[in-house]
């Protein structure tokens, strides 16, 4: 009766005539209706209130023919249950950044039900309202550790790197407790109705391949292994990770997210013909003329060379013009014949 | 009478028993004597006053047995002659960021003598006082363009990427005029006495290989070609450029700087046995215990596998403990036998 939706078919390796498509941070500041809702409620209130988080999740789907929804939240939200206090202005600020071994060892491993329970509630609220699959997500342990130690966004997260080299055992414990917490948190999201999960490793590119293998990979594997019995597709997205691709490729995931820096055809050559790739238009392209945006979208579809979920190569930027998003979606949905024409334009 | 110094011998491909060594940003905030001088004079005053810039250049050489000096300045200083106003707080702030084609086309191509002339004066002042070679430098055009368009440091320089995609012709003209200015500026530095030159492409990692090849490489080549007749070694340092290494390797330079993310032995395998490599200890390592710092320094010396100039993989961090720098220098200078022991510790 209900055929499997294109997004889930692509997740498990089906190469479709036109790739399904969603947009990282598709519910966000570039949408006037999001800004209108945010003018009434602050960011944390929206995250913590299932009716508001569900409303924001649905906003882009009313406007655009997208193939998946992703629950509105932030990667930092589950850390509150570990004993971390967080503000947003607009990026995350950790009130007391972790700077000592004692700080790390004071973190709690919370019960699943205590970890941002409003996210599972939002998922349960959303599912009956959705015509497309719903994606749950969490931050990868390295990226969460980067914010916890640095305290906020940074160009180089040097505090995190200092801690990693000076206190490698404690850094390893930090990534482990984060991984165990994220495994519980994602499991709760799937139990509530999430039909796929994505891990965001936004700061993967801060580490050399040696440190990534030593610290980040075991933590990633712990989460992904915990997801295996749940039977939902797993997506792993690492940013700025060209040098880490040989390891990231080995992760047990159905879908490999690719950031804008790496040509999709190169990743395809490395991973072989069957793995699903997700990505990877640079979100900054959406500020070019609409026909240029369309041509770039078409080029990426042509470059995928196998199972593909179209997406940006990172989160959509707050000032993105809505018309550019329309042009992109139209180009991706036109299918290969028209796309070829656009690609030659 | 004066044998060629180890730094210059290594630059032209000699593999020495112990690698010569200098430290990116070796004159800087981690030194108490630098902070004392800065408490009397603001950053721009130090840059623009040859006696002060020379004093700051000499400070690390009085304290440490380093094999090269690098003139104290900032990559943004030559842009003032193009009509750009810059403040520091402490990073660079461009008063009127370039946001339109007209902004780009309003930039001047200055005469060599007008481009931060105090840098050449500082070099002339320094040379008679130095026992080691003096390095001149400039920013690579892409990195300068990133600051000019964004206006300041950024995690993702999305304004720059937006401009690049939306106005590719103007972006190309911007990199070209920057390259022509930098060629004149570096030539003036060499004429004043600089014995080697380094290009810093700190934000290379923002671009995909396609865009780097299209925009950044021609500009890099223009500068490096202008340096060729001057007969001084050329060093190219790109940060976060693992995916760009195949192109960067093709640049006509004597020395390839390697950031901390890429293992030196991998770069060696790519470039072959004769090219000089410079790098690449993560500056955050200097916050670990001194014997760990020493062991890491020794590992990097062992990994170089050919002509090598020891350096950090990026600029030294402001809070770096002086003792760690001593431990690192001692480890690198101990030579291969003792280094092997340290490497096994």
XYZ file of C-alpha atoms in Angstrom:
690
model
C 0.000 0.000 0.000
C 2.667 2.467 1.091
C 5.632 2.004 -1.213
C 9.017 2.660 0.375
C 9.776 6.383 -0.016
C 12.603 7.371 -2.396
C 14.784 8.693 0.436
C 14.791 5.325 2.228
C 15.275 3.423 -1.043
C 18.316 5.554 -1.830
C 19.611 5.068 1.721
C 19.806 1.315 1.202
C 21.657 1.604 -2.087
C 19.054 2.058 -4.810
C 20.190 4.370 -7.613
C 17.060 6.317 -8.554
C 16.361 8.126 -11.825
C 16.362 11.347 -9.840
C 18.044 11.458 -6.437
C 15.907 12.185 -3.386
C 16.829 15.449 -1.768
C 16.875 17.215 1.557
C 18.873 20.175 2.814
C 21.076 20.313 5.867
C 19.548 22.891 8.246
C 16.496 23.075 5.959
C 14.490 24.395 8.923
C 16.305 27.593 9.747
C 16.959 31.275 9.504
C 16.778 31.572 5.702
C 12.995 30.938 5.979
C 10.845 34.006 6.817
C 8.356 31.758 8.664
C 11.190 30.456 10.854
C 12.355 33.984 11.642
C 8.747 34.932 12.464
C 8.433 32.047 14.917
C 11.850 32.798 16.414
C 10.852 36.430 16.969
C 8.268 35.010 19.416
C 10.397 32.251 21.019
C 14.102 31.951 21.719
C 16.152 29.130 20.239
C 16.275 26.950 23.360
C 12.529 27.284 23.895
C 11.874 26.114 20.339
C 14.206 23.132 20.823
C 12.598 22.170 24.146
C 8.952 22.601 23.141
C 7.763 19.692 20.976
C 4.914 21.628 19.355
C 7.289 24.435 18.332
C 10.112 22.117 17.249
C 7.603 20.110 15.193
C 6.213 23.259 13.593
C 9.707 24.410 12.621
C 10.527 20.951 11.261
C 7.459 21.117 9.001
C 8.040 24.634 7.669
C 10.430 23.786 4.817
C 8.243 20.853 3.735
C 5.263 23.165 3.171
C 7.350 25.344 0.902
C 9.574 22.853 -0.939
C 9.145 19.379 -2.437
C 11.786 17.759 -0.227
C 12.129 14.009 0.297
C 12.923 13.899 4.000
C 12.393 15.845 7.204
C 14.989 16.197 9.955
C 13.838 16.826 13.505
C 14.598 20.381 14.584
C 17.115 20.453 17.394
C 20.784 21.164 18.067
C 23.669 18.757 18.591
C 24.341 20.335 22.006
C 20.899 19.611 23.487
C 21.601 16.065 24.772
C 24.650 17.315 26.690
C 22.471 19.013 29.295
C 21.602 15.598 30.735
C 25.334 15.006 31.252
C 25.514 18.050 33.515
C 26.535 20.682 30.944
C 24.883 24.115 30.851
C 24.547 25.656 27.409
C 23.429 29.016 26.023
C 23.019 30.088 22.408
C 24.047 33.517 21.058
C 23.452 32.330 18.279
C 26.125 29.600 18.351
C 26.467 27.349 21.396
C 28.253 28.639 24.498
C 29.166 26.168 27.220
C 28.985 28.011 30.548
C 31.860 26.074 32.125
C 34.102 24.631 29.401
C 35.837 21.361 30.332
C 39.476 22.153 31.043
C 40.641 19.456 33.455
C 40.551 15.700 33.887
C 38.209 16.254 36.839
C 35.838 18.211 34.577
C 35.699 15.245 32.200
C 35.227 12.703 34.935
C 32.384 14.735 36.451
C 30.238 14.192 33.341
C 27.280 11.882 33.862
C 26.225 9.009 31.638
C 22.478 9.693 31.658
C 19.614 7.234 31.257
C 18.048 7.309 27.796
C 14.792 8.794 29.078
C 16.666 11.727 30.612
C 18.480 12.765 27.435
C 16.640 15.702 25.837
C 13.339 13.796 26.045
C 11.535 16.580 24.173
C 13.321 15.440 20.992
C 11.681 12.007 21.106
C 8.386 13.737 21.894
C 8.833 15.992 18.877
C 9.516 12.957 16.702
C 6.397 11.187 17.984
C 4.364 14.322 17.310
C 5.771 14.711 13.803
C 5.467 11.217 12.414
C 1.687 11.176 11.840
C 1.914 14.555 10.115
C 4.676 13.632 7.686
C 4.459 12.297 4.122
C 8.246 11.828 3.973
C 10.712 9.971 6.201
C 11.962 11.648 9.360
C 15.679 11.770 10.164
C 16.982 11.838 13.736
C 20.488 13.048 14.462
C 23.262 13.698 16.918
C 26.722 15.238 16.951
C 29.686 12.912 16.611
C 31.682 12.666 19.854
C 34.724 14.549 18.537
C 32.617 17.524 17.484
C 30.770 17.551 20.811
C 34.080 17.339 22.675
C 35.395 20.262 20.616
C 32.548 22.491 21.837
C 32.715 21.163 25.401
C 36.425 21.911 25.761
C 36.609 25.099 23.696
C 33.336 26.389 25.120
C 32.187 27.843 21.819
C 32.858 27.822 18.092
C 36.448 28.517 17.079
C 38.630 28.710 14.001
C 41.077 26.107 15.261
C 39.739 24.672 18.554
C 43.248 24.881 19.980
C 42.003 24.290 23.547
C 40.543 20.982 22.404
C 43.740 19.989 20.624
C 45.812 20.980 23.670
C 43.669 18.825 25.917
C 43.817 15.895 23.492
C 47.636 15.876 23.408
C 48.204 16.693 27.069
C 45.503 14.410 28.513
C 44.965 11.672 25.952
C 43.469 9.192 28.430
C 40.905 11.689 29.705
C 40.174 12.814 26.156
C 39.499 9.182 25.248
C 37.153 8.824 28.236
C 35.356 12.001 27.193
C 34.718 10.676 23.686
C 33.621 7.343 25.120
C 31.034 8.789 27.508
C 29.796 11.054 24.734
C 29.465 8.044 22.425
C 27.534 6.038 25.039
C 25.225 8.970 25.657
C 24.668 9.531 21.924
C 23.937 5.833 21.385
C 21.168 6.036 23.993
C 19.904 9.327 22.617
C 19.723 8.104 19.007
C 18.101 4.842 20.112
C 15.402 6.875 21.838
C 14.909 8.890 18.656
C 14.490 5.716 16.594
C 12.140 4.203 19.177
C 10.069 7.392 18.938
C 9.825 7.083 15.165
C 12.977 8.382 13.470
C 13.421 6.409 10.222
C 17.095 7.210 9.635
C 19.860 8.767 11.719
C 22.681 11.131 10.850
C 25.870 11.738 12.818
C 27.353 15.201 12.284
C 31.121 15.383 12.674
C 31.464 19.046 11.810
C 34.972 19.418 13.241
C 36.526 16.177 11.953
C 38.961 18.256 9.900
C 40.725 19.496 13.036
C 42.524 16.195 13.549
C 45.292 14.445 11.719
C 44.448 10.982 10.432
C 46.429 9.466 13.324
C 44.487 11.275 16.043
C 41.178 10.761 14.238
C 41.830 7.021 14.105
C 42.891 6.895 17.737
C 40.186 9.017 19.335
C 37.240 9.715 17.032
C 36.808 6.456 15.164
C 36.224 4.160 18.194
C 33.587 6.593 19.467
C 31.908 6.774 16.051
C 31.939 2.983 15.810
C 30.370 2.603 19.257
C 27.360 4.687 18.236
C 26.979 3.089 14.818
C 27.208 -0.427 16.263
C 24.474 0.430 18.755
C 22.278 1.506 15.829
C 22.801 -1.702 13.826
C 20.055 -3.797 15.532
C 17.524 -0.988 15.054
C 17.502 -1.447 11.291
C 17.426 2.209 10.285
C 19.845 3.653 7.735
C 22.846 5.418 9.223
C 24.341 8.551 7.640
C 27.756 9.847 8.636
C 28.689 13.397 7.677
C 32.176 14.694 8.358
C 33.206 18.172 7.335
C 36.620 19.044 5.879
C 37.603 15.385 6.040
C 39.313 14.733 2.697
C 42.373 13.313 4.456
C 40.176 11.141 6.694
C 38.127 9.617 3.892
C 40.013 6.277 3.877
C 38.939 5.691 7.499
C 35.488 7.243 7.327
C 34.730 4.954 4.367
C 35.258 1.972 6.684
C 32.512 3.042 9.085
C 29.458 0.758 9.129
C 27.053 3.248 7.571
C 24.585 3.028 4.729
C 25.183 6.617 3.606
C 28.347 8.656 3.461
C 27.821 12.408 3.615
C 30.360 14.421 1.613
C 31.175 18.057 2.260
C 31.571 20.575 -0.554
C 35.349 20.390 -0.686
C 35.638 16.900 -2.141
C 34.386 16.169 -5.679
C 31.688 13.480 -5.513
C 33.264 11.530 -8.387
C 36.493 11.180 -6.379
C 34.635 9.767 -3.393
C 32.710 7.477 -5.727
C 35.992 6.171 -7.164
C 37.160 5.410 -3.626
C 33.999 3.804 -2.218
C 32.900 1.790 -5.232
C 29.577 1.699 -7.073
C 27.155 0.567 -4.351
C 27.564 2.886 -1.354
C 25.058 5.721 -1.132
C 26.637 9.177 -1.168
C 24.926 12.283 0.172
C 25.816 15.803 -0.872
C 27.484 18.029 -1.811
C 26.755 21.506 -3.227
C 28.636 24.295 -1.435
C 25.839 26.261 0.297
C 27.580 29.453 -0.859
C 26.627 28.500 -4.448
C 23.026 29.463 -3.596
C 24.046 33.124 -3.852
C 24.916 32.806 -7.552
C 22.379 33.406 -10.353
C 19.560 30.793 -10.373
C 20.653 29.200 -13.655
C 24.164 28.800 -12.270
C 22.762 27.192 -9.124
C 20.732 24.821 -11.293
C 23.766 23.944 -13.409
C 25.855 23.177 -10.337
C 23.092 21.031 -8.853
C 22.898 19.121 -12.124
C 26.674 18.652 -12.227
C 26.595 17.098 -8.774
C 23.805 14.709 -9.759
C 25.851 13.684 -12.785
C 28.988 13.230 -10.671
C 27.365 10.941 -8.100
C 27.811 7.860 -10.316
C 25.676 5.565 -8.150
C 23.173 5.707 -5.279
C 22.825 9.342 -4.290
C 20.883 11.584 -1.944
C 21.161 15.178 -3.041
C 22.085 17.632 -0.308
C 24.285 20.624 0.327
C 27.879 20.080 1.378
C 27.171 21.836 4.708
C 24.271 23.676 6.369
C 22.333 26.217 4.322
C 23.412 29.794 5.091
C 21.022 32.139 6.938
C 20.803 34.766 4.138
C 20.171 32.260 1.336
C 17.587 33.546 -1.184
C 14.480 31.340 -1.328
C 14.433 31.557 -5.157
C 17.835 29.885 -5.309
C 16.505 26.956 -3.275
C 13.583 26.651 -5.694
C 15.954 26.703 -8.678
C 18.109 24.017 -7.096
C 15.188 21.739 -6.262
C 13.787 22.117 -9.773
C 17.149 21.224 -11.320
C 17.581 18.135 -9.167
C 14.007 16.977 -9.800
C 14.154 17.480 -13.568
C 15.920 14.181 -14.026
C 18.984 13.299 -16.007
C 17.956 14.406 -19.538
C 17.220 17.989 -18.696
C 20.018 17.941 -16.184
C 22.540 17.190 -18.866
C 21.403 20.262 -20.765
C 21.678 22.367 -17.645
C 25.096 20.940 -16.903
C 26.350 22.100 -20.288
C 24.954 25.612 -19.859
C 84.771 32.364 4.727
C 81.056 32.263 5.526
C 79.811 28.750 4.845
C 76.205 28.561 3.645
C 73.940 28.392 6.708
C 72.090 25.119 7.368
C 68.687 26.696 6.720
C 69.650 27.745 3.186
C 71.371 24.407 2.524
C 68.205 22.579 3.532
C 66.120 24.937 1.382
C 67.963 23.858 -1.741
C 67.564 20.167 -1.027
C 70.404 19.135 1.266
C 69.403 16.510 3.841
C 71.296 17.485 6.985
C 72.167 15.267 9.967
C 69.890 17.448 12.044
C 67.248 19.597 10.321
C 67.492 23.352 10.662
C 64.577 24.793 12.575
C 62.480 27.880 12.912
C 59.010 28.432 14.299
C 56.069 30.023 12.556
C 55.168 33.201 14.498
C 58.357 32.734 16.568
C 58.220 36.461 17.418
C 54.927 36.723 19.226
C 52.700 36.761 22.247
C 54.086 33.608 23.909
C 57.310 35.593 24.639
C 57.246 37.823 27.769
C 59.629 40.276 26.098
C 57.205 40.595 23.171
C 54.289 41.237 25.517
C 56.395 43.842 27.359
C 57.148 45.683 24.132
C 53.517 45.441 23.018
C 52.366 46.941 26.316
C 54.214 50.093 25.148
C 53.270 50.031 21.439
C 50.212 48.798 19.577
C 50.492 46.125 16.928
C 50.304 48.435 13.913
C 52.925 50.764 15.382
C 55.301 47.837 15.846
C 54.705 46.696 12.255
C 55.244 50.199 10.842
C 58.322 51.160 12.882
C 61.450 49.436 11.568
C 63.373 49.701 14.851
C 60.504 48.069 16.762
C 59.785 45.431 14.118
C 63.494 44.576 14.011
C 63.650 44.325 17.810
C 60.665 41.957 17.868
C 62.187 39.882 15.054
C 65.373 39.465 17.110
C 63.699 38.536 20.412
C 63.248 34.782 19.800
C 66.803 34.484 18.446
C 68.257 35.775 21.702
C 66.370 33.126 23.622
C 66.463 30.095 21.327
C 69.040 28.507 19.012
C 66.926 28.906 15.877
C 68.262 28.633 12.332
C 66.321 31.434 10.662
C 64.644 34.741 11.400
C 61.419 35.917 9.791
C 60.722 39.624 9.502
C 58.002 40.705 11.926
C 54.940 41.940 10.085
C 51.437 40.835 9.112
C 50.118 39.556 5.801
C 47.577 42.407 5.720
C 50.127 45.252 5.847
C 50.821 45.495 2.083
C 47.091 45.861 1.372
C 47.049 49.409 2.721
C 48.871 50.575 -0.406
C 46.002 49.112 -2.464
C 43.563 51.429 -0.687
C 42.408 49.098 2.093
C 42.083 50.325 5.686
C 42.863 47.726 8.349
C 42.637 47.574 12.139
C 43.773 44.807 14.476
C 41.782 43.651 17.515
C 43.840 41.352 17.714
C 42.995 39.728 14.362
C 42.704 41.852 11.218
C 39.532 43.870 10.597
C 39.011 45.423 7.187
C 37.047 48.638 7.669
C 35.147 48.344 4.397
C 35.052 44.697 3.284
C 34.904 44.175 -0.490
C 31.366 43.149 -1.371
C 30.865 44.271 -4.980
C 32.584 44.144 -8.335
C 33.101 47.908 -8.039
C 34.873 47.385 -4.694
C 37.278 44.973 -6.367
C 37.886 47.196 -9.360
C 38.620 50.168 -7.084
C 41.729 48.448 -5.684
C 45.006 50.000 -6.773
C 48.043 48.161 -8.091
C 50.698 50.080 -6.149
C 54.300 50.770 -7.089
C 56.778 48.548 -5.238
C 58.190 51.453 -3.225
C 54.723 52.306 -1.898
C 53.928 48.816 -0.565
C 54.555 48.757 3.194
C 58.033 50.272 2.676
C 58.790 49.917 6.400
C 59.081 46.130 5.866
C 62.002 46.528 3.461
C 63.503 49.070 5.884
C 63.159 46.569 8.725
C 64.874 43.917 6.621
C 67.743 46.279 5.790
C 68.087 47.135 9.477
C 68.070 43.486 10.523
C 70.515 41.915 8.104
C 73.753 43.274 9.657
C 72.549 42.151 13.101
C 71.692 38.577 12.143
C 73.797 35.410 12.331
C 71.072 33.370 10.585
C 69.188 33.832 7.289
C 66.228 36.210 7.185
C 62.929 35.114 5.651
C 60.551 37.578 3.982
C 56.909 36.680 3.484
C 53.497 37.559 2.172
C 49.987 36.132 2.241
C 48.865 34.064 -0.724
C 46.218 35.878 -2.801
C 43.370 33.531 -1.818
C 43.988 34.080 1.885
C 44.238 37.855 1.422
C 41.030 37.821 -0.635
C 39.306 35.840 2.131
C 40.061 38.591 4.665
C 39.278 41.398 2.210
C 35.826 40.031 1.381
C 34.883 38.630 4.785
C 36.359 41.636 6.586
C 37.783 39.535 9.409
C 38.599 35.997 10.469
C 35.773 33.487 10.095
C 35.067 29.812 10.550
C 33.925 29.345 6.973
C 34.479 32.629 5.079
C 31.073 32.179 3.464
C 31.062 35.770 2.157
C 34.231 34.999 0.252
C 32.802 31.779 -1.151
C 29.570 33.560 -2.112
C 31.511 36.219 -3.991
C 33.689 33.608 -5.716
C 30.681 31.699 -7.084
C 28.490 34.709 -7.861
C 31.233 36.925 -9.361
C 33.915 34.563 -10.641
C 35.399 37.064 -13.104
C 35.766 39.771 -10.462
C 37.100 37.220 -7.966
C 39.714 36.226 -10.537
C 40.656 39.891 -11.062
C 40.950 40.334 -7.295
C 43.378 37.417 -6.973
C 45.326 38.703 -9.958
C 45.821 42.227 -8.597
C 46.736 40.748 -5.209
C 49.288 38.474 -6.887
C 50.840 41.365 -8.834
C 51.046 43.452 -5.665
C 52.572 40.589 -3.682
C 55.141 39.926 -6.411
C 56.286 43.553 -6.146
C 56.210 43.464 -2.362
C 58.267 40.258 -2.078
C 60.726 41.519 -4.684
C 61.260 44.620 -2.557
C 61.842 42.393 0.480
C 64.460 40.358 -1.397
C 66.115 43.503 -2.738
C 66.312 44.770 0.834
C 68.027 41.583 2.002
C 65.499 38.785 2.559
C 67.297 35.488 1.818
C 64.200 33.311 1.383
C 60.478 34.000 0.976
C 57.417 32.227 2.289
C 53.861 32.451 0.977
C 51.212 31.793 3.616
C 47.969 30.335 2.255
C 46.239 29.958 5.595
C 42.752 29.545 4.126
C 43.551 27.211 1.230
C 41.344 24.575 2.860
C 38.199 26.609 2.199
C 38.185 25.704 -1.482
C 37.496 22.530 -3.367
C 40.309 21.317 -5.602
C 38.411 22.628 -8.628
C 38.092 26.174 -7.321
C 41.630 26.149 -5.929
C 42.970 25.175 -9.346
C 40.855 27.763 -11.115
C 41.409 30.775 -8.857
C 44.247 30.320 -6.379
C 46.864 28.435 -8.386
C 47.329 30.996 -11.212
C 47.778 33.721 -8.602
C 50.285 31.615 -6.635
C 52.178 30.851 -9.832
C 52.352 34.516 -10.816
C 54.113 35.397 -7.557
C 56.438 32.396 -7.599
C 57.428 33.022 -11.218
C 58.283 36.624 -10.352
C 60.564 35.312 -7.595
C 62.435 32.880 -9.858
C 65.013 35.365 -11.270
C 65.848 36.581 -7.748
C 67.480 33.287 -6.836
C 66.112 32.990 -3.278
C 64.430 29.811 -2.022
C 60.641 29.899 -2.115
C 58.522 28.258 0.599
C 54.802 27.661 0.114
C 52.695 26.913 3.167
C 49.032 25.993 2.786
C 46.896 25.126 5.769
C 44.300 22.352 5.768
C 45.228 21.474 2.212
C 45.410 17.677 2.205
C 43.008 17.506 -0.733
C 44.988 20.167 -2.613
C 48.392 18.520 -2.186
C 48.511 17.123 -5.758
C 48.316 20.677 -7.142
C 50.387 22.415 -4.485
C 53.174 19.898 -5.146
C 53.351 21.198 -8.725
C 54.153 24.766 -7.655
C 57.673 25.950 -8.535
C 58.952 26.130 -4.957
C 62.067 24.818 -3.251
C 60.263 24.087 0.024
C 56.789 22.733 0.697
C 55.332 23.667 4.077
C 53.091 20.993 5.576
C 50.435 21.702 8.185
C 49.941 19.445 11.207
C 47.059 17.470 9.717
C 49.062 15.566 7.108
C 51.704 13.014 8.180
C 55.082 14.073 6.772
C 55.821 10.555 5.532
C 52.688 10.672 3.341
C 53.760 13.941 1.760
C 57.259 12.521 1.287
C 55.794 9.518 -0.526
C 53.937 11.892 -2.842
C 56.722 14.395 -3.562
C 59.672 12.030 -3.856
C 63.026 12.022 -2.070
C 64.508 15.377 -3.119
C 61.975 18.114 -2.324
C 62.526 19.940 0.970
C 59.601 19.646 3.378
C 58.956 22.090 6.207
C 56.919 21.253 9.280
C 54.853 19.970 10.927
C 54.292 19.602 14.687
C 50.787 20.640 15.791
C 51.428 23.780 17.894
C 48.916 22.415 20.423
C 51.442 19.636 21.213
C 53.521 22.253 23.060
C 51.035 22.063 25.927
C 51.852 18.414 26.644
C 54.604 17.313 29.060
C 58.126 18.288 27.834
C 59.213 14.677 27.225
C 56.114 14.126 25.104
C 56.863 17.285 23.131
C 60.410 16.052 22.587
C 59.207 12.628 21.476
C 56.792 14.147 18.959
C 59.491 16.444 17.603
C 61.768 13.447 17.167
C 59.023 11.466 15.419
C 58.569 14.261 12.904
C 62.318 14.415 12.203
C 62.281 10.653 11.639
C 59.228 10.895 9.355
C 60.691 13.562 7.067
C 62.622 11.001 5.020
C 64.659 13.553 3.054
C 65.541 17.256 3.078
C 63.705 18.823 6.006
C 63.295 22.116 7.830
C 61.727 21.544 11.207
C 58.818 23.814 12.045
C 55.386 23.749 13.600
C 52.423 22.822 11.446
C 50.902 26.286 12.048
C 51.713 29.405 14.110
C 52.781 28.945 17.737
C 49.892 29.616 20.162
C 50.000 32.717 22.400
C 49.911 30.783 25.719
C 52.644 28.295 24.777
C 55.007 27.573 27.712
C 58.596 28.627 27.001
C 59.918 25.370 28.550
C 58.084 23.360 25.919
C 59.812 25.327 23.160
C 63.167 24.598 24.809
C 62.343 20.888 25.045
C 61.354 20.821 21.373
C 64.479 22.618 20.185
C 66.684 20.336 22.262
C 65.014 17.243 20.804
C 65.382 18.442 17.218
C 69.022 19.462 17.747
C 70.027 16.220 19.461
C 70.387 14.509 16.112
C 69.137 11.165 14.922
C 70.741 8.806 17.484
C 69.331 10.424 20.579
C 66.177 11.211 18.666
C 65.526 7.545 18.057
C 65.656 6.980 21.800
C 63.262 9.835 22.403
C 60.961 8.540 19.692
C 60.682 5.230 21.478
C 60.018 6.808 24.881
